[in-house]
Structure formats: C-alpha cells, structure tokens
Amino acid sequence: SIMAMFVKSADNAYKILEVEKSATDDEVKKAYRKMAKKYHPDRVVTENEAIKKGAEEKFKEVQKAYETIQKERGIP
C-alpha cells in the first residue's frame, strides 16, 4: 500500500538524519541543519571528485529525508 511505503520511507528518513522517531520537530530541524551544513557542496572543499560527489548525494538525501518528515508531521 502507498501508506506502508510512506511509513517505510519516513523510517528511513529518520535514519538518514540520525534522529529517533520520537524526536521533537525542533530536534529534527536541528539535525537536518547540522547535516545539511556538513554535506553542503559549498562546504565540502576538496580536490577529490569522488568525495565531492558523495557529499552532494548525501546532501540531496538529507534534504529529501527532511521533506519526508516535514510532510509526515506537517512541519511548516
């Protein structure tokens, strides 16, 4: 079912942001900001293309995870 798929992706989203499902909206936001900063393409300064690419992928994953949780919880 679509709902089951959504729940699965939400579970995964919490793992990606490294927060518990029981985390408050604020904790979720903080975790997101921290990770988004860490993997932001502008902050990953390296000559190594593989690392750069990996960080970019992770950055997108983190954004998507946050959006999923926002939708699930109705965080503005």
Tab-separated table of N, CA and C in Angstrom:
chain	number	residue	atom	x	y	z
A	1	SER	N	0.842	-1.203	0.000
A	1	SER	CA	0.000	0.000	0.000
A	1	SER	C	0.877	1.253	0.000
A	2	ILE	N	0.312	2.315	-0.485
A	2	ILE	CA	1.048	3.578	-0.545
A	2	ILE	C	1.431	4.034	0.865
A	3	MET	N	0.486	3.892	1.794
A	3	MET	CA	0.739	4.319	3.170
A	3	MET	C	1.920	3.564	3.764
A	4	ALA	N	1.969	2.271	3.552
A	4	ALA	CA	3.059	1.447	4.076
A	4	ALA	C	4.391	1.892	3.486
A	5	MET	N	4.379	2.198	2.201
A	5	MET	CA	5.592	2.677	1.545
A	5	MET	C	6.033	3.998	2.162
A	6	PHE	N	5.041	4.846	2.452
A	6	PHE	CA	5.340	6.156	3.014
A	6	PHE	C	5.961	6.022	4.401
A	7	VAL	N	5.378	5.144	5.200
A	7	VAL	CA	5.901	4.894	6.546
A	7	VAL	C	7.332	4.369	6.468
A	8	LYS	N	7.560	3.469	5.525
A	8	LYS	CA	8.901	2.918	5.331
A	8	LYS	C	9.889	4.036	4.994
A	9	SER	N	9.503	4.911	4.085
A	9	SER	CA	10.426	5.968	3.690
A	9	SER	C	10.617	6.974	4.830
A	10	ALA	N	9.598	7.137	5.658
A	10	ALA	CA	9.733	8.016	6.819
A	10	ALA	C	10.712	7.409	7.824
A	11	ASP	N	10.593	6.098	8.061
A	11	ASP	CA	11.534	5.410	8.957
A	11	ASP	C	12.956	5.633	8.485
A	12	ASN	N	13.143	5.456	7.197
A	12	ASN	CA	14.444	5.632	6.582
A	12	ASN	C	14.915	7.073	6.736
A	13	ALA	N	14.000	8.000	6.601
A	13	ALA	CA	14.318	9.424	6.708
A	13	ALA	C	14.916	9.745	8.081
A	14	TYR	N	14.342	9.153	9.122
A	14	TYR	CA	14.883	9.377	10.474
A	14	TYR	C	16.296	8.815	10.588
A	15	LYS	N	16.512	7.658	9.972
A	15	LYS	CA	17.853	7.055	9.998
A	15	LYS	C	18.857	7.977	9.318
A	16	ILE	N	18.462	8.517	8.173
A	16	ILE	CA	19.363	9.385	7.412
A	16	ILE	C	19.731	10.618	8.226
A	17	LEU	N	18.754	11.193	8.921
A	17	LEU	CA	19.025	12.384	9.729
A	17	LEU	C	19.615	12.038	11.093
A	18	GLU	N	19.722	10.733	11.357
A	18	GLU	CA	20.292	10.248	12.625
A	18	GLU	C	19.554	10.784	13.838
A	19	VAL	N	18.223	10.773	13.750
A	19	VAL	CA	17.405	11.132	14.918
A	19	VAL	C	16.404	10.008	15.178
A	20	GLU	N	15.930	9.969	16.417
A	20	GLU	CA	14.904	8.998	16.787
A	20	GLU	C	13.567	9.463	16.233
A	21	LYS	N	12.675	8.494	16.016
A	21	LYS	CA	11.322	8.843	15.576
A	21	LYS	C	10.615	9.688	16.623
A	22	SER	N	11.047	9.545	17.876
A	22	SER	CA	10.407	10.273	18.975
A	22	SER	C	10.943	11.696	19.118
A	23	ALA	N	11.899	12.072	18.282
A	23	ALA	CA	12.485	13.415	18.360
A	23	ALA	C	11.417	14.484	18.126
A	24	THR	N	11.605	15.623	18.777
A	24	THR	CA	10.676	16.735	18.576
A	24	THR	C	10.932	17.360	17.201
A	25	ASP	N	9.980	18.164	16.738
A	25	ASP	CA	10.150	18.853	15.459
A	25	ASP	C	11.428	19.687	15.473
A	26	ASP	N	11.670	20.327	16.609
A	26	ASP	CA	12.874	21.153	16.750
A	26	ASP	C	14.146	20.328	16.615
A	27	GLU	N	14.154	19.164	17.250
A	27	GLU	CA	15.320	18.272	17.174
A	27	GLU	C	15.536	17.808	15.739
A	28	VAL	N	14.431	17.535	15.060
A	28	VAL	CA	14.521	17.116	13.663
A	28	VAL	C	15.126	18.244	12.827
A	29	LYS	N	14.629	19.462	13.046
A	29	LYS	CA	15.149	20.628	12.312
A	29	LYS	C	16.634	20.829	12.573
A	30	LYS	N	17.018	20.720	13.836
A	30	LYS	CA	18.432	20.881	14.210
A	30	LYS	C	19.308	19.846	13.527
A	31	ALA	N	18.862	18.594	13.576
A	31	ALA	CA	19.622	17.508	12.956
A	31	ALA	C	19.758	17.758	11.461
A	32	TYR	N	18.667	18.205	10.854
A	32	TYR	CA	18.692	18.492	9.419
A	32	TYR	C	19.696	19.597	9.112
A	33	ARG	N	19.626	20.684	9.872
A	33	ARG	CA	20.535	21.813	9.627
A	33	ARG	C	21.990	21.406	9.773
A	34	LYS	N	22.253	20.633	10.810
A	34	LYS	CA	23.612	20.174	11.076
A	34	LYS	C	24.154	19.353	9.903
A	35	MET	N	23.337	18.423	9.435
A	35	MET	CA	23.784	17.546	8.354
A	35	MET	C	23.843	18.272	7.015
A	36	ALA	N	22.882	19.162	6.812
A	36	ALA	CA	22.867	19.923	5.563
A	36	ALA	C	24.128	20.778	5.479
A	37	LYS	N	24.517	21.360	6.616
A	37	LYS	CA	25.753	22.158	6.661
A	37	LYS	C	26.959	21.294	6.354
A	38	LYS	N	26.999	20.162	7.020
A	38	LYS	CA	28.138	19.257	6.903
A	38	LYS	C	28.371	18.800	5.463
A	39	TYR	N	27.269	18.518	4.762
A	39	TYR	CA	27.409	17.955	3.421
A	39	TYR	C	27.162	18.975	2.313
A	40	HIS	N	26.968	20.233	2.688
A	40	HIS	CA	26.668	21.242	1.679
A	40	HIS	C	27.821	21.365	0.692
A	41	PRO	N	27.485	21.343	-0.611
A	41	PRO	CA	28.531	21.405	-1.649
A	41	PRO	C	29.524	22.556	-1.455
A	42	ASP	N	29.058	23.688	-0.941
A	42	ASP	CA	29.963	24.827	-0.733
A	42	ASP	C	30.938	24.597	0.411
A	43	ARG	N	30.588	23.690	1.311
A	43	ARG	CA	31.440	23.475	2.488
A	43	ARG	C	32.398	22.308	2.334
A	44	VAL	N	32.085	21.445	1.385
A	44	VAL	CA	32.964	20.295	1.172
A	44	VAL	C	34.061	20.719	0.198
A	45	VAL	N	35.127	21.241	0.769
A	45	VAL	CA	36.225	21.750	-0.053
A	45	VAL	C	37.283	20.673	-0.182
A	46	THR	N	37.332	20.088	-1.361
A	46	THR	CA	38.290	19.023	-1.612
A	46	THR	C	38.548	18.922	-3.104
A	47	GLU	N	39.735	18.457	-3.439
A	47	GLU	CA	40.062	18.249	-4.849
A	47	GLU	C	39.545	16.882	-5.304
A	48	ASN	N	39.159	16.066	-4.320
A	48	ASN	CA	38.733	14.715	-4.625
A	48	ASN	C	37.292	14.698	-5.133
A	49	GLU	N	37.128	14.433	-6.426
A	49	GLU	CA	35.805	14.460	-7.056
A	49	GLU	C	34.854	13.438	-6.443
A	50	ALA	N	35.390	12.268	-6.074
A	50	ALA	CA	34.549	11.212	-5.511
A	50	ALA	C	33.941	11.655	-4.182
A	51	ILE	N	34.748	12.301	-3.361
A	51	ILE	CA	34.270	12.794	-2.068
A	51	ILE	C	33.217	13.879	-2.293
A	52	LYS	N	33.516	14.767	-3.240
A	52	LYS	CA	32.592	15.851	-3.576
A	52	LYS	C	31.248	15.294	-4.017
A	53	LYS	N	31.320	14.321	-4.909
A	53	LYS	CA	30.121	13.701	-5.467
A	53	LYS	C	29.335	13.002	-4.349
A	54	GLY	N	30.066	12.292	-3.507
A	54	GLY	CA	29.434	11.587	-2.399
A	54	GLY	C	28.715	12.537	-1.460
A	55	ALA	N	29.354	13.656	-1.155
A	55	ALA	CA	28.769	14.658	-0.266
A	55	ALA	C	27.510	15.248	-0.900
A	56	GLU	N	27.575	15.473	-2.201
A	56	GLU	CA	26.425	16.036	-2.921
A	56	GLU	C	25.228	15.089	-2.856
A	57	GLU	N	25.510	13.804	-3.067
A	57	GLU	CA	24.457	12.785	-2.992
A	57	GLU	C	23.853	12.762	-1.592
A	58	LYS	N	24.727	12.787	-0.598
A	58	LYS	CA	24.296	12.744	0.804
A	58	LYS	C	23.461	13.991	1.124
A	59	PHE	N	23.897	15.135	0.614
A	59	PHE	CA	23.183	16.389	0.824
A	59	PHE	C	21.751	16.273	0.296
A	60	LYS	N	21.626	15.740	-0.926
A	60	LYS	CA	20.295	15.557	-1.537
A	60	LYS	C	19.460	14.581	-0.718
A	61	GLU	N	20.102	13.538	-0.241
A	61	GLU	CA	19.417	12.518	0.555
A	61	GLU	C	18.882	13.126	1.851
A	62	VAL	N	19.721	13.962	2.475
A	62	VAL	CA	19.345	14.629	3.721
A	62	VAL	C	18.155	15.563	3.488
A	63	GLN	N	18.188	16.299	2.387
A	63	GLN	CA	17.082	17.198	2.060
A	63	GLN	C	15.786	16.435	1.852
A	64	LYS	N	15.903	15.337	1.114
A	64	LYS	CA	14.729	14.525	0.820
A	64	LYS	C	14.161	13.917	2.107
A	65	ALA	N	15.061	13.475	2.972
A	65	ALA	CA	14.643	12.886	4.245
A	65	ALA	C	13.880	13.918	5.073
A	66	TYR	N	14.410	15.133	5.118
A	66	TYR	CA	13.754	16.188	5.898
A	66	TYR	C	12.372	16.495	5.327
A	67	GLU	N	12.280	16.583	4.000
A	67	GLU	CA	10.989	16.840	3.354
A	67	GLU	C	9.977	15.753	3.691
A	68	THR	N	10.441	14.511	3.698
A	68	THR	CA	9.567	13.379	4.020
A	68	THR	C	9.005	13.524	5.427
A	69	ILE	N	9.878	13.859	6.380
A	69	ILE	CA	9.446	14.010	7.774
A	69	ILE	C	8.531	15.226	7.920
A	70	GLN	N	8.866	16.304	7.219
A	70	GLN	CA	8.017	17.505	7.240
A	70	GLN	C	6.595	17.156	6.812
A	71	LYS	N	6.500	16.423	5.695
A	71	LYS	CA	5.186	16.030	5.174
A	71	LYS	C	4.460	15.154	6.179
A	72	GLU	N	5.185	14.180	6.725
A	72	GLU	CA	4.571	13.245	7.654
A	72	GLU	C	4.039	13.972	8.897
A	73	ARG	N	4.792	14.928	9.380
A	73	ARG	CA	4.436	15.608	10.629
A	73	ARG	C	3.667	16.903	10.412
A	74	GLY	N	3.687	17.381	9.175
A	74	GLY	CA	3.081	18.680	8.904
A	74	GLY	C	3.891	19.826	9.485
A	75	ILE	N	5.218	19.700	9.454
A	75	ILE	CA	6.090	20.790	9.899
A	75	ILE	C	6.108	21.861	8.812
A	76	PRO	N	5.821	23.121	9.159
A	76	PRO	CA	5.835	24.179	8.137
A	76	PRO	C	7.240	24.471	7.626
